[in-house]
Amino acid sequence: MNLYPLKFKPILKERLWGGTKLREVLDKPIESDTTGESWELSAVKGDVSIVANGPLSGRTLQDLIDEDAEALLGTSVVERFGNDFPILIKFIDARQDLSIQLHPDDALAKERHDSFGKTEMWYIMDADPGANLIVGFNRDVTKREYTQSLAENKLLDLMNYEEVEEGDTFFINTGKIHAIGAGVLLAEIQQTSDITYRVFDFNRKDKNGNLRELHTDLALDAIDYEKKDDFKIPYGSQKDMVNNMVECPYFNTKYLDLTHDFKQDVSNRDSFTIYLCVSGEVTIENEYGSAPVHKGETVLVAACTDAITLKTKGAKLLEVTI
């Protein structure tokens, strides 16, 4: 295969809490006023990304993996994950607060759902004044205190709120209770998993007048009840350099603030590379071809690439590898 930088068609998701920022800020082709998510790069069954550019246009991500997994993903990635693409990339627009939720770890997700767990990170793309996130508890709590707060409709009294602005970055490890607040647009990088335990949804109803399903019992043994300040990620922002953001067993994310062309030797990387453009415009090139990218677009560069050139007069990028 000619594995030039690959762009994919966004998979748009309607959500009762969704809004219009995916169109207004990121230029996504949404038609409703309640589009909550744009899945940028996905191999989740039923939601597999389709190539949008070049000769491979119309092929699915899974097709390309099945044809030559090592060339696309990297030998070490295939050894760990086989032909399963291990990363899911989304943009999320919260016009209303999302439900308070958490995700199980790998062991619990495997036992209960035959799935990966869901470790994730967030990069704030846009935030209304005063917008916030819920991340963790505001003090250590016991399981009994937690269940009592649910029964008394007082869970919000235990939540930790974090006001946010563009560029803030958060790491959400498994077990951490969390919610995206109204007015926040963010990029989400996560393990390939759609396993979520919803524990509180502000008692709101869907368009049919029904309360959404909660996963109260499933969540009890998955929650981390300790107060921890391990979620907001400080990172360097030196221009025209690779700045470390997040390193974990599931993904590594770097931050690039480029003012001019930038070239990287990736011949020893042995992993695919994902770029999320969070500001400006850039053309991404490897030895097989190129792809123009603007704010709100995502590109996959194959592991068989030896060098990546980022041609730009100004762009900010998140770079994700395994």
Short mmCIF file of C-alpha atoms in Angstrom, two decimals:
data_model
loop_
_atom_site.label_atom_id
_atom_site.label_comp_id
_atom_site.label_asym_id
_atom_site.label_seq_id
_atom_site.Cartn_x
_atom_site.Cartn_y
_atom_site.Cartn_z
CA MET A 1 0.00 0.00 0.00
CA ASN A 2 0.98 3.60 -0.60
CA LEU A 3 0.62 4.82 2.98
CA TYR A 4 0.56 8.59 2.59
CA PRO A 5 -0.80 10.71 5.51
CA LEU A 6 -4.41 9.61 5.93
CA LYS A 7 -7.40 11.81 6.74
CA PHE A 8 -10.75 10.30 7.69
CA LYS A 9 -14.40 11.27 7.46
CA PRO A 10 -15.71 12.50 10.83
CA ILE A 11 -18.28 10.23 12.49
CA LEU A 12 -20.79 12.64 14.00
CA LYS A 13 -22.78 11.73 17.11
CA GLU A 14 -26.01 13.33 18.27
CA ARG A 15 -26.13 13.83 22.04
CA LEU A 16 -28.81 15.44 24.20
CA TRP A 17 -26.06 17.63 25.69
CA GLY A 18 -24.46 18.51 22.31
CA GLY A 19 -24.32 21.88 20.59
CA THR A 20 -22.99 23.70 17.52
CA LYS A 21 -19.32 24.43 18.29
CA LEU A 22 -18.12 21.48 16.21
CA ARG A 23 -19.42 23.43 13.22
CA GLU A 24 -18.73 26.96 14.41
CA VAL A 25 -15.21 26.40 15.79
CA LEU A 26 -13.95 23.28 13.99
CA ASP A 27 -15.87 23.50 10.70
CA LYS A 28 -17.44 20.06 10.98
CA PRO A 29 -20.34 19.30 8.60
CA ILE A 30 -23.02 19.09 11.27
CA GLU A 31 -26.64 19.87 10.50
CA SER A 32 -28.30 19.83 13.92
CA ASP A 33 -27.96 21.95 17.05
CA THR A 34 -27.24 18.93 19.27
CA THR A 35 -24.15 17.29 17.80
CA GLY A 36 -21.98 16.32 20.74
CA GLU A 37 -19.10 14.32 19.28
CA SER A 38 -16.99 14.00 16.17
CA TRP A 39 -15.15 10.68 16.14
CA GLU A 40 -12.01 11.47 14.16
CA LEU A 41 -10.18 8.17 14.20
CA SER A 42 -11.98 5.02 15.28
CA ALA A 43 -11.96 1.27 14.86
CA VAL A 44 -14.83 0.70 17.29
CA LYS A 45 -17.20 -1.89 15.81
CA GLY A 46 -20.05 -0.12 14.05
CA ASP A 47 -18.09 3.14 13.98
CA VAL A 48 -15.00 2.42 11.88
CA SER A 49 -13.36 5.43 10.23
CA ILE A 50 -13.33 5.75 6.42
CA VAL A 51 -10.43 7.32 4.54
CA ALA A 52 -11.35 10.71 3.08
CA ASN A 53 -8.29 11.59 0.95
CA GLY A 54 -6.14 10.20 -1.83
CA PRO A 55 -6.13 6.82 -3.63
CA LEU A 56 -7.24 4.92 -0.52
CA SER A 57 -10.36 7.08 -0.17
CA GLY A 58 -13.39 4.96 0.77
CA ARG A 59 -11.35 2.23 2.47
CA THR A 60 -11.92 1.68 6.18
CA LEU A 61 -9.23 1.91 8.82
CA GLN A 62 -9.81 -1.76 9.64
CA ASP A 63 -9.38 -2.75 5.96
CA LEU A 64 -5.96 -1.10 5.91
CA ILE A 65 -4.91 -2.73 9.17
CA ASP A 66 -6.02 -6.16 7.97
CA GLU A 67 -4.06 -5.72 4.73
CA ASP A 68 -0.74 -4.77 6.36
CA ALA A 69 -0.93 -4.22 10.10
CA GLU A 70 2.80 -3.93 10.72
CA ALA A 71 3.32 -1.30 8.02
CA LEU A 72 0.45 0.82 9.31
CA LEU A 73 0.64 0.27 13.07
CA GLY A 74 4.20 -0.85 13.80
CA THR A 75 5.56 -4.24 14.86
CA SER A 76 5.52 -3.48 18.59
CA VAL A 77 1.93 -2.22 18.40
CA VAL A 78 0.79 -5.39 16.60
CA GLU A 79 2.55 -7.52 19.21
CA ARG A 80 0.52 -5.78 21.94
CA PHE A 81 -2.84 -5.29 20.25
CA GLY A 82 -2.94 -7.55 17.19
CA ASN A 83 -5.13 -6.04 14.48
CA ASP A 84 -7.10 -3.93 16.97
CA PHE A 85 -6.46 -0.21 16.60
CA PRO A 86 -5.71 0.87 20.19
CA ILE A 87 -6.60 4.57 20.07
CA LEU A 88 -9.86 6.49 19.68
CA ILE A 89 -9.74 10.22 18.86
CA LYS A 90 -12.75 12.50 19.40
CA PHE A 91 -13.74 16.14 19.55
CA ILE A 92 -16.49 16.76 22.11
CA ASP A 93 -18.80 19.78 22.36
CA ALA A 94 -20.74 20.13 25.61
CA ARG A 95 -23.57 22.66 25.31
CA GLN A 96 -24.90 21.17 28.54
CA ASP A 97 -23.10 19.31 31.32
CA LEU A 98 -22.28 15.71 30.51
CA SER A 99 -23.29 13.00 32.96
CA ILE A 100 -20.97 12.27 35.87
CA GLN A 101 -19.23 9.04 34.98
CA LEU A 102 -16.10 6.90 35.17
CA HIS A 103 -14.43 4.09 33.27
CA PRO A 104 -13.20 0.67 34.42
CA ASP A 105 -9.60 -0.44 34.15
CA ASP A 106 -8.38 -3.12 31.73
CA ALA A 107 -8.86 -6.02 34.14
CA LEU A 108 -12.43 -5.13 35.10
CA ALA A 109 -13.40 -4.22 31.52
CA LYS A 110 -12.01 -7.54 30.27
CA GLU A 111 -13.84 -9.52 32.93
CA ARG A 112 -17.19 -7.78 32.50
CA HIS A 113 -17.27 -6.64 28.87
CA ASP A 114 -14.42 -8.40 27.04
CA SER A 115 -13.08 -4.93 26.27
CA PHE A 116 -10.16 -2.65 26.97
CA GLY A 117 -10.55 -0.22 29.84
CA LYS A 118 -10.68 3.49 29.10
CA THR A 119 -7.81 5.75 30.05
CA GLU A 120 -8.14 9.15 28.39
CA MET A 121 -6.82 12.69 28.19
CA TRP A 122 -8.47 15.99 27.33
CA TYR A 123 -7.08 19.08 25.60
CA ILE A 124 -9.34 22.13 25.92
CA MET A 125 -10.01 23.63 22.47
CA ASP A 126 -12.48 26.32 23.52
CA ALA A 127 -14.27 27.24 26.74
CA ASP A 128 -16.95 29.77 27.61
CA PRO A 129 -16.06 32.13 30.49
CA GLY A 130 -16.46 30.24 33.77
CA ALA A 131 -16.79 26.83 32.10
CA ASN A 132 -15.52 23.93 34.16
CA LEU A 133 -14.92 20.23 34.46
CA ILE A 134 -15.67 17.81 37.26
CA VAL A 135 -12.55 15.78 37.99
CA GLY A 136 -12.45 13.54 41.04
CA PHE A 137 -13.69 14.10 44.57
CA ASN A 138 -13.05 17.21 46.66
CA ARG A 139 -12.04 15.01 49.62
CA ASP A 140 -11.46 11.35 50.38
CA VAL A 141 -14.78 9.56 50.64
CA THR A 142 -15.86 6.07 51.62
CA LYS A 143 -18.00 3.82 49.51
CA ARG A 144 -20.75 4.25 52.09
CA GLU A 145 -20.56 8.06 51.91
CA TYR A 146 -20.67 7.89 48.15
CA THR A 147 -23.75 5.66 48.01
CA GLN A 148 -25.48 7.79 50.62
CA SER A 149 -24.82 10.93 48.56
CA LEU A 150 -26.44 9.26 45.56
CA ALA A 151 -29.46 8.21 47.60
CA GLU A 152 -29.87 11.75 48.95
CA ASN A 153 -29.25 13.41 45.56
CA LYS A 154 -26.17 15.17 46.98
CA LEU A 155 -23.37 13.74 44.83
CA LEU A 156 -22.47 17.22 43.53
CA ASP A 157 -21.44 18.21 47.07
CA LEU A 158 -18.54 15.73 46.81
CA MET A 159 -17.30 16.76 43.37
CA ASN A 160 -14.13 18.69 42.55
CA TYR A 161 -14.64 21.48 40.00
CA GLU A 162 -11.88 22.82 37.74
CA GLU A 163 -12.40 26.03 35.76
CA VAL A 164 -10.75 25.70 32.34
CA GLU A 165 -9.45 27.71 29.40
CA GLU A 166 -8.03 26.91 25.98
CA GLY A 167 -4.85 24.84 26.17
CA ASP A 168 -5.53 23.24 29.56
CA THR A 169 -4.82 19.51 29.55
CA PHE A 170 -6.19 16.79 31.84
CA PHE A 171 -5.35 13.11 32.27
CA ILE A 172 -8.31 10.96 33.30
CA ASN A 173 -7.12 7.59 34.54
CA THR A 174 -9.51 4.70 35.05
CA GLY A 175 -11.65 4.90 38.15
CA LYS A 176 -11.62 8.70 38.32
CA ILE A 177 -15.09 10.17 38.48
CA HIS A 178 -15.50 13.02 35.99
CA ALA A 179 -17.74 15.12 33.75
CA ILE A 180 -17.28 17.70 31.01
CA GLY A 181 -19.07 20.91 31.88
CA ALA A 182 -21.31 23.09 29.74
CA GLY A 183 -19.47 25.44 27.39
CA VAL A 184 -16.40 23.23 26.89
CA LEU A 185 -15.08 22.04 23.52
CA LEU A 186 -12.22 19.57 23.81
CA ALA A 187 -10.11 16.98 22.04
CA GLU A 188 -10.16 13.54 23.64
CA ILE A 189 -7.45 10.92 23.20
CA GLN A 190 -8.36 7.55 24.70
CA GLN A 191 -7.98 3.82 24.60
CA THR A 192 -10.26 2.15 22.09
CA SER A 193 -13.20 1.46 24.36
CA ASP A 194 -16.74 2.71 24.70
CA ILE A 195 -17.26 1.37 28.24
CA THR A 196 -18.69 4.09 30.47
CA TYR A 197 -20.36 3.83 33.88
CA ARG A 198 -22.82 6.72 34.23
CA VAL A 199 -23.60 7.48 37.89
CA PHE A 200 -25.49 10.79 37.82
CA ASP A 201 -27.22 12.64 34.96
CA PHE A 202 -28.67 15.69 36.71
CA ASN A 203 -32.11 14.00 36.70
CA ARG A 204 -32.72 15.12 33.12
CA LYS A 205 -34.85 13.29 30.59
CA ASP A 206 -34.33 12.45 26.93
CA LYS A 207 -36.62 13.59 24.11
CA ASN A 208 -39.03 10.77 24.97
CA GLY A 209 -39.28 11.84 28.59
CA ASN A 210 -37.14 8.99 29.93
CA LEU A 211 -34.30 9.17 32.39
CA ARG A 212 -31.06 7.80 30.94
CA GLU A 213 -29.72 4.52 32.25
CA LEU A 214 -27.38 4.69 35.24
CA HIS A 215 -24.74 2.10 36.12
CA THR A 216 -24.74 2.54 39.88
CA ASP A 217 -23.89 -1.03 40.89
CA LEU A 218 -21.27 -1.58 38.19
CA ALA A 219 -19.50 1.61 39.23
CA LEU A 220 -19.12 0.79 42.91
CA ASP A 221 -16.08 -1.45 42.54
CA ALA A 222 -14.54 0.63 39.75
CA ILE A 223 -14.39 4.03 41.50
CA ASP A 224 -11.25 5.50 43.03
CA TYR A 225 -12.63 7.13 46.19
CA GLU A 226 -9.45 9.01 47.12
CA LYS A 227 -8.97 12.71 46.46
CA LYS A 228 -6.01 13.05 44.10
CA ASP A 229 -4.45 16.05 42.39
CA ASP A 230 -2.92 14.05 39.54
CA PHE A 231 -5.16 15.14 36.69
CA LYS A 232 -4.11 18.59 35.42
CA ILE A 233 -1.04 18.19 33.23
CA PRO A 234 1.61 20.91 33.10
CA TYR A 235 3.52 20.84 29.83
CA GLY A 236 6.16 22.83 28.01
CA SER A 237 5.14 25.14 25.20
CA GLN A 238 8.46 26.04 23.63
CA LYS A 239 8.01 26.95 20.00
CA ASP A 240 9.37 24.75 17.22
CA MET A 241 10.18 21.93 19.62
CA VAL A 242 8.58 18.66 20.71
CA ASN A 243 7.13 19.23 24.20
CA ASN A 244 6.12 16.29 26.39
CA MET A 245 2.51 16.23 27.61
CA VAL A 246 1.32 12.76 28.63
CA GLU A 247 3.14 9.45 28.79
CA CYS A 248 1.19 6.37 29.83
CA PRO A 249 1.07 2.69 28.81
CA TYR A 250 -1.69 3.39 26.28
CA PHE A 251 -0.53 6.51 24.45
CA ASN A 252 2.15 9.20 24.46
CA THR A 253 1.17 12.75 23.56
CA LYS A 254 3.44 15.65 22.63
CA TYR A 255 2.69 19.32 21.96
CA LEU A 256 4.14 21.22 18.99
CA ASP A 257 3.75 24.99 18.53
CA LEU A 258 5.29 25.56 15.11
CA THR A 259 6.15 28.86 13.43
CA HIS A 260 7.95 27.34 10.44
CA ASP A 261 8.59 24.02 8.69
CA PHE A 262 9.64 21.17 10.99
CA LYS A 263 11.10 17.77 10.11
CA GLN A 264 11.31 14.66 12.27
CA ASP A 265 13.24 11.43 11.72
CA VAL A 266 10.81 8.71 12.85
CA SER A 267 12.58 5.71 11.29
CA ASN A 268 13.03 4.09 14.73
CA ARG A 269 9.61 4.98 16.13
CA ASP A 270 7.90 1.60 15.42
CA SER A 271 4.47 3.17 15.95
CA PHE A 272 1.91 5.00 13.89
CA THR A 273 1.74 8.76 14.53
CA ILE A 274 -1.48 10.75 14.89
CA TYR A 275 -1.58 14.52 14.53
CA LEU A 276 -4.49 16.62 15.81
CA CYS A 277 -4.35 20.17 14.53
CA VAL A 278 -5.62 22.38 17.35
CA SER A 279 -4.73 25.74 15.77
CA GLY A 280 -3.62 27.05 12.40
CA GLU A 281 -2.83 25.08 9.25
CA VAL A 282 -0.12 22.60 8.29
CA THR A 283 0.75 20.26 5.44
CA ILE A 284 1.94 16.87 6.69
CA GLU A 285 4.30 14.97 4.40
CA ASN A 286 6.00 11.60 4.40
CA GLU A 287 7.83 9.76 1.62
CA TYR A 288 4.50 8.51 0.19
CA GLY A 289 2.58 11.77 -0.10
CA SER A 290 1.10 14.72 1.78
CA ALA A 291 -2.12 16.02 3.32
CA PRO A 292 -3.18 19.61 4.08
CA VAL A 293 -4.64 19.92 7.57
CA HIS A 294 -6.40 22.76 9.38
CA LYS A 295 -7.71 23.32 12.88
CA GLY A 296 -10.06 20.51 13.88
CA GLU A 297 -8.62 17.88 11.52
CA THR A 298 -6.77 14.67 12.38
CA VAL A 299 -4.18 12.75 10.34
CA LEU A 300 -2.76 9.24 10.69
CA VAL A 301 0.83 8.66 9.54
CA ALA A 302 1.84 5.01 9.07
CA ALA A 303 4.57 3.35 11.11
CA CYS A 304 6.54 2.49 7.93
CA THR A 305 7.32 6.20 7.55
CA ASP A 306 10.97 7.21 7.89
CA ALA A 307 10.56 10.99 8.10
CA ILE A 308 7.69 13.41 8.66
CA THR A 309 7.80 17.00 7.45
CA LEU A 310 5.35 19.52 8.87
CA LYS A 311 5.11 22.51 6.52
CA THR A 312 3.50 25.54 8.11
CA LYS A 313 3.64 29.26 8.80
CA GLY A 314 1.89 28.68 12.11
CA ALA A 315 0.17 25.68 13.70
CA LYS A 316 -0.32 23.99 17.03
CA LEU A 317 -0.45 20.18 17.01
CA LEU A 318 -0.93 17.28 19.36
CA GLU A 319 1.22 14.31 18.33
CA VAL A 320 0.11 10.88 19.56
CA THR A 321 2.07 7.63 19.40
CA ILE A 322 2.07 4.31 21.26
#
